[in-house]
mmCIF file of C-alpha atoms and ligand atoms in Angstrom:
data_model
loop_
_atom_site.group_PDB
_atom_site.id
_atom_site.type_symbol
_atom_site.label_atom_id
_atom_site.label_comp_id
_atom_site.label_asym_id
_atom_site.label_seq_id
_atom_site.Cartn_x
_atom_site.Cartn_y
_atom_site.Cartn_z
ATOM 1 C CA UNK A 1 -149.681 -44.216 -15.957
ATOM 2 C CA UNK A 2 -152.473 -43.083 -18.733
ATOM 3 C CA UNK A 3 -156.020 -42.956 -17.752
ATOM 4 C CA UNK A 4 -158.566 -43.363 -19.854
ATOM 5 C CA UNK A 5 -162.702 -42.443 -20.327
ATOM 6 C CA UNK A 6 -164.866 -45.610 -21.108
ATOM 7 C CA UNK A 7 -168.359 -45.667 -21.799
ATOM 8 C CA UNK A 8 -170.787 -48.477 -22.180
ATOM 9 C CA UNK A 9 -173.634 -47.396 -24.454
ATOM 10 C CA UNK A 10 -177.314 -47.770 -24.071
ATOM 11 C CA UNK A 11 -176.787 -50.544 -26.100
ATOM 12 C CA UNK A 12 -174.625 -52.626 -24.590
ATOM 13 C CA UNK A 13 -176.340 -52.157 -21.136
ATOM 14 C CA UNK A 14 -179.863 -53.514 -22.730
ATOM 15 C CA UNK A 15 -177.827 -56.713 -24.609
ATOM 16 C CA UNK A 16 -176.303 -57.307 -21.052
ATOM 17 C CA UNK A 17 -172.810 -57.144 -22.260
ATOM 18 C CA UNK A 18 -171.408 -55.242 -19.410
ATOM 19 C CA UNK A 19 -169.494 -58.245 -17.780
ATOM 20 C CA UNK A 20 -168.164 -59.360 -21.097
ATOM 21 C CA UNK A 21 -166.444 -55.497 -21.838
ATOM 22 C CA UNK A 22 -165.705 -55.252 -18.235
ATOM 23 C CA UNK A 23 -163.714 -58.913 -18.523
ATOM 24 C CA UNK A 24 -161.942 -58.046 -21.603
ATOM 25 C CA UNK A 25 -160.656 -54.674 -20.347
ATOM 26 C CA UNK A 26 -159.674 -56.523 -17.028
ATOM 27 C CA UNK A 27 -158.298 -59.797 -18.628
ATOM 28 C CA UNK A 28 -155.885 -57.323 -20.841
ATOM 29 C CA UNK A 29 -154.305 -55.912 -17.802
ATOM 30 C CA UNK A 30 -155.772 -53.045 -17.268
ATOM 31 C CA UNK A 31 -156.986 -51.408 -13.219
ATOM 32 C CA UNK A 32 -160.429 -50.058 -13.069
ATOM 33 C CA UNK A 33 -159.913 -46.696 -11.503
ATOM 34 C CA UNK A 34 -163.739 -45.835 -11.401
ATOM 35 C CA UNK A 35 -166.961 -47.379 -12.213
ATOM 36 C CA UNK A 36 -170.687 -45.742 -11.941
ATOM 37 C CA UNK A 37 -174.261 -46.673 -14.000
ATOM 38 C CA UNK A 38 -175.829 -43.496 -15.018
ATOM 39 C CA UNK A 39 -178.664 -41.899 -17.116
ATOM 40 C CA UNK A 40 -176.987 -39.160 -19.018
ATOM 41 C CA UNK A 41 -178.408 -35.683 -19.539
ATOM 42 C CA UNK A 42 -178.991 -33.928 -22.824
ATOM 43 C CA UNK A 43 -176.405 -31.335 -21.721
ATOM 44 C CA UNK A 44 -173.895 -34.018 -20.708
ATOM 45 C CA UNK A 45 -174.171 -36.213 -23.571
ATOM 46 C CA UNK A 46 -174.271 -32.640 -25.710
ATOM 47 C CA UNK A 47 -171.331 -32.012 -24.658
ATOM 48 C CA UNK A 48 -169.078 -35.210 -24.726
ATOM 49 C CA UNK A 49 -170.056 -35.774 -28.510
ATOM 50 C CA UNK A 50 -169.853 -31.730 -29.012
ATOM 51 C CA UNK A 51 -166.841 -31.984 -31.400
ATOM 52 C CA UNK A 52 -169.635 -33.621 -33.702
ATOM 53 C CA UNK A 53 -172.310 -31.387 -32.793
ATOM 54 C CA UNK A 54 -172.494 -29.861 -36.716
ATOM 55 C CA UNK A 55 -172.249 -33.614 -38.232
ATOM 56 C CA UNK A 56 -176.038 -35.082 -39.331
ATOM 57 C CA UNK A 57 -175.789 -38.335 -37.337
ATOM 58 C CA UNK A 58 -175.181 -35.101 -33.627
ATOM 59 C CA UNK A 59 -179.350 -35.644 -32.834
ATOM 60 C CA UNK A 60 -179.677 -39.301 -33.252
ATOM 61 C CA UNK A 61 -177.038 -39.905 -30.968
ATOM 62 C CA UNK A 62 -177.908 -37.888 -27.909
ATOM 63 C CA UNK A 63 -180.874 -39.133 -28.509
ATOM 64 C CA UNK A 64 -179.511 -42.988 -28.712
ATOM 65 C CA UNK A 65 -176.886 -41.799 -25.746
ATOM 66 C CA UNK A 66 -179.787 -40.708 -23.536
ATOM 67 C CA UNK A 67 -182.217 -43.147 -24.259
ATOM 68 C CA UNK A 68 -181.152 -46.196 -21.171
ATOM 69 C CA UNK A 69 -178.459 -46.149 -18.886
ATOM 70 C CA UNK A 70 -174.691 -46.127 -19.458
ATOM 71 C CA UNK A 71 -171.541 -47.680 -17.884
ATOM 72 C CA UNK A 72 -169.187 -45.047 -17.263
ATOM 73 C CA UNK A 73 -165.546 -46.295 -16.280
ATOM 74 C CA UNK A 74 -162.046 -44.941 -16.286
ATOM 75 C CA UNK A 75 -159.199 -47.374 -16.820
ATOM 76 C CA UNK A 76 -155.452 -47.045 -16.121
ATOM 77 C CA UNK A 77 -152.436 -48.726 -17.538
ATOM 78 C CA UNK A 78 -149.827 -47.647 -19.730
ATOM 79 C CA UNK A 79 -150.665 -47.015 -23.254
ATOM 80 C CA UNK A 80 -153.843 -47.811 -22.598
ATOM 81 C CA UNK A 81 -155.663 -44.994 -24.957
ATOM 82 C CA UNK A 82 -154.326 -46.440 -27.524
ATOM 83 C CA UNK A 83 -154.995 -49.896 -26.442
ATOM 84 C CA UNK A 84 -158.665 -49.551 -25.605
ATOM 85 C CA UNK A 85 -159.089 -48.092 -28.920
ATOM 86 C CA UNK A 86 -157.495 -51.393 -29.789
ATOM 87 C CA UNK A 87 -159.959 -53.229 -27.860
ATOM 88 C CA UNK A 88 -162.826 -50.999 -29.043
ATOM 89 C CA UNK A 89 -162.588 -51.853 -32.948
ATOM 90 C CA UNK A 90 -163.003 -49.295 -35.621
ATOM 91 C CA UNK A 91 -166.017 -47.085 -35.257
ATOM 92 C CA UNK A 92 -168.203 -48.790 -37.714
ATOM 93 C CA UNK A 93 -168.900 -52.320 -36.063
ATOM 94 C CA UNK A 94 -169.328 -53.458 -40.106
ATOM 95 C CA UNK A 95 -165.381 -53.019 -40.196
ATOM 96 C CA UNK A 96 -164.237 -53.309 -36.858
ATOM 97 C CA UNK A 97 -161.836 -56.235 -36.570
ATOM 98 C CA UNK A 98 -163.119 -59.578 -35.039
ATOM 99 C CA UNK A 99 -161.702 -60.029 -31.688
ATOM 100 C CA UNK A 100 -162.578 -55.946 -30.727
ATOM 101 C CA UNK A 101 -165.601 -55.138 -29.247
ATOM 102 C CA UNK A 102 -167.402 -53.675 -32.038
ATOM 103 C CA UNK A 103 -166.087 -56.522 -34.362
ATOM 104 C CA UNK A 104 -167.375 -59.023 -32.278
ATOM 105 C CA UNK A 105 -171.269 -57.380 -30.874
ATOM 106 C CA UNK A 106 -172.411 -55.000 -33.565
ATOM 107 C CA UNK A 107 -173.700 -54.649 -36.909
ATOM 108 C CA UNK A 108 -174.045 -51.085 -36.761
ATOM 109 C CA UNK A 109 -172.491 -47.675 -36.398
ATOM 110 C CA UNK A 110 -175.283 -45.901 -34.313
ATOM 111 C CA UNK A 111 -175.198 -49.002 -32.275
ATOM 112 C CA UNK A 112 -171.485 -49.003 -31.790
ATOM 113 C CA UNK A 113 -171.834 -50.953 -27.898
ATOM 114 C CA UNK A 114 -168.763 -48.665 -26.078
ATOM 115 C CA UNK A 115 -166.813 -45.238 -26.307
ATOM 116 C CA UNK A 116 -163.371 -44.958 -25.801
ATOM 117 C CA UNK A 117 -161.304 -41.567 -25.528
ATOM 118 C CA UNK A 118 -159.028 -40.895 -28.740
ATOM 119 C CA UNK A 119 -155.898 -39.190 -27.552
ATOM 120 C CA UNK A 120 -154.260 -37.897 -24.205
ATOM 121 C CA UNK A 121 -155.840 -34.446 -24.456
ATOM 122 C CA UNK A 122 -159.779 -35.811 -24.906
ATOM 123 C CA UNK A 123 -158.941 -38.731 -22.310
ATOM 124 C CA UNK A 124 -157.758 -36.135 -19.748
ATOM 125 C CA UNK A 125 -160.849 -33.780 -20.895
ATOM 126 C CA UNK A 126 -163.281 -36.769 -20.743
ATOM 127 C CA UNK A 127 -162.555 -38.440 -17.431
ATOM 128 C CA UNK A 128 -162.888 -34.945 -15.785
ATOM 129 C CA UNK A 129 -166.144 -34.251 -17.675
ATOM 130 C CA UNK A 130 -167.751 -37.346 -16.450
ATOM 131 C CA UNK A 131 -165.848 -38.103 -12.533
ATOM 132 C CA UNK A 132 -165.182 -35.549 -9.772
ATOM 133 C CA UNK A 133 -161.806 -36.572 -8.676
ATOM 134 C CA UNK A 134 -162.786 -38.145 -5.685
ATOM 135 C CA UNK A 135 -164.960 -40.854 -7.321
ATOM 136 C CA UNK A 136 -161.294 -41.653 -8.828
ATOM 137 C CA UNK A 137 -159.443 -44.607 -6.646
ATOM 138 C CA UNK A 138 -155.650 -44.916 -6.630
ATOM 139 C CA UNK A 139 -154.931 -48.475 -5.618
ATOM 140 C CA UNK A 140 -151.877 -50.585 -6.273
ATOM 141 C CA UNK A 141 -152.604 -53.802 -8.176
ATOM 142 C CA UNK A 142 -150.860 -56.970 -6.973
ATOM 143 C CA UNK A 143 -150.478 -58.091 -10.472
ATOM 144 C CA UNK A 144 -148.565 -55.104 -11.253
ATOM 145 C CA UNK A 145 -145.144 -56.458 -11.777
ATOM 146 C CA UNK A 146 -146.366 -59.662 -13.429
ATOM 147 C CA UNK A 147 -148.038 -57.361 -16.210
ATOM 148 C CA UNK A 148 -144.987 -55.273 -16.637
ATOM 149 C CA UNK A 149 -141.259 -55.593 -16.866
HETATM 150 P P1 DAT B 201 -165.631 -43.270 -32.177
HETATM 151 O O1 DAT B 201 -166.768 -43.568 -31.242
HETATM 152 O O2 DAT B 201 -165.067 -44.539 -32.776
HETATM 153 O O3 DAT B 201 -164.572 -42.396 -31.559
HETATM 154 P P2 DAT B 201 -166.477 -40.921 -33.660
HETATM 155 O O4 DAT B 201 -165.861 -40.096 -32.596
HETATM 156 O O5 DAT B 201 -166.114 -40.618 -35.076
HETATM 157 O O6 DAT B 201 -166.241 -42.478 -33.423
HETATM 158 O O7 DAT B 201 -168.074 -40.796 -33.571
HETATM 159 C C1 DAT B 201 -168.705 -40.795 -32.321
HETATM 160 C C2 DAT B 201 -169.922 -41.661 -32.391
HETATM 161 O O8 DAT B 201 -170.869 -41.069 -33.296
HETATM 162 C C3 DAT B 201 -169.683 -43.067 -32.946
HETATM 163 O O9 DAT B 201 -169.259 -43.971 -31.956
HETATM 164 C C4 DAT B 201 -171.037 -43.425 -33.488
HETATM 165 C C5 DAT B 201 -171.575 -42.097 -33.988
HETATM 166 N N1 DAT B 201 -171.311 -41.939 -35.420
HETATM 167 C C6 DAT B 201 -170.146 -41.618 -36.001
HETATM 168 N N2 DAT B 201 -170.254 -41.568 -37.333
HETATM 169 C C7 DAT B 201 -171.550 -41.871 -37.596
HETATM 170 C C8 DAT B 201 -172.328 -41.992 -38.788
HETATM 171 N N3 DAT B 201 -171.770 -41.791 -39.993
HETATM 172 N N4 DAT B 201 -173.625 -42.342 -38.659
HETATM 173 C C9 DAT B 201 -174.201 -42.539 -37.470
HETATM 174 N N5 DAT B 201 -173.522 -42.439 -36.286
HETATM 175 C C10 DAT B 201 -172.225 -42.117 -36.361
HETATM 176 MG MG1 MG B 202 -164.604 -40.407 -30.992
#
């Protein structure tokens, strides 16, 4: 089974949309495989965005990243990288397809509401940046074999 790195942004915290993400994540089929509310450090948020640490927009959003608390989850399923991109919407909330996330909360890129990891690499890479194995949880979901064949 994939895991994946989630993030609720400052953003989505202060609009009190953390049920709604949570439920649509959930209501897909997905397991919640860990769950903590955190204020994130320079360094940390430095380094999760540091592929984009030369880009114009880098200060702004550690700034943005560290300015409230975040949601940070891992979620498990198969596929589900690609599906919580899915989920997510395209970066810029403008474009992002109603129905996703994005499509459906924001109006703007720098207020984008979630993260999601990109790829297997940067998911594996990201849920061991932000959760020491043992705030991980392997549990069996009764649903399991009415959510797959
Ligand atoms: P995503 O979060 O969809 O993976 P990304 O990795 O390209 O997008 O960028 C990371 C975050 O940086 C994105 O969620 C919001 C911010 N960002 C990206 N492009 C931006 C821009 N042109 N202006 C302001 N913020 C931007
Ligand atoms: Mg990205």
């Amino acid at each position: 089974m994939e895991r994946t790195f989630i993030m609720i942004k400052p953003d989505g915290v202060q609009r009190h949309l953390v049920g709604e993400i949570v439920r649509r994540f959930e209501a897909k089929g997905f397991t919640l495989v860990g769950l903590k509310m955190m204020k994130v450090s320079r360094e940390l948020a430095e380094k999760h965005y540091e592929v984009h640490k030369d880009k114009s927009f880098f200060p702004g959003l550690v700034d943005f990243i560290t300015s409230a608390p975040v949601i940070a989850m891992v979620w498990e399923g198969e596929s589900v990288i690609a599906a919580a991109r899915n989920i997510i919407g395209a970066t810029n909330p403008i474009s992002a397809a109603p129905g996703s996330i994005r499509g459906d909360f924001g109006v703007s890129i720098g207020r984008n509401l979630i993260h999601g990891s990109d790829a297997i690499e940067t998911a594996r890479q990201e849920v061991s940046l932000w959760f020491d194995d043992e705030e991980l949880v392997d549990w069996e979901p009764i649903r399991k074999s009415w959510l797959y064949e």
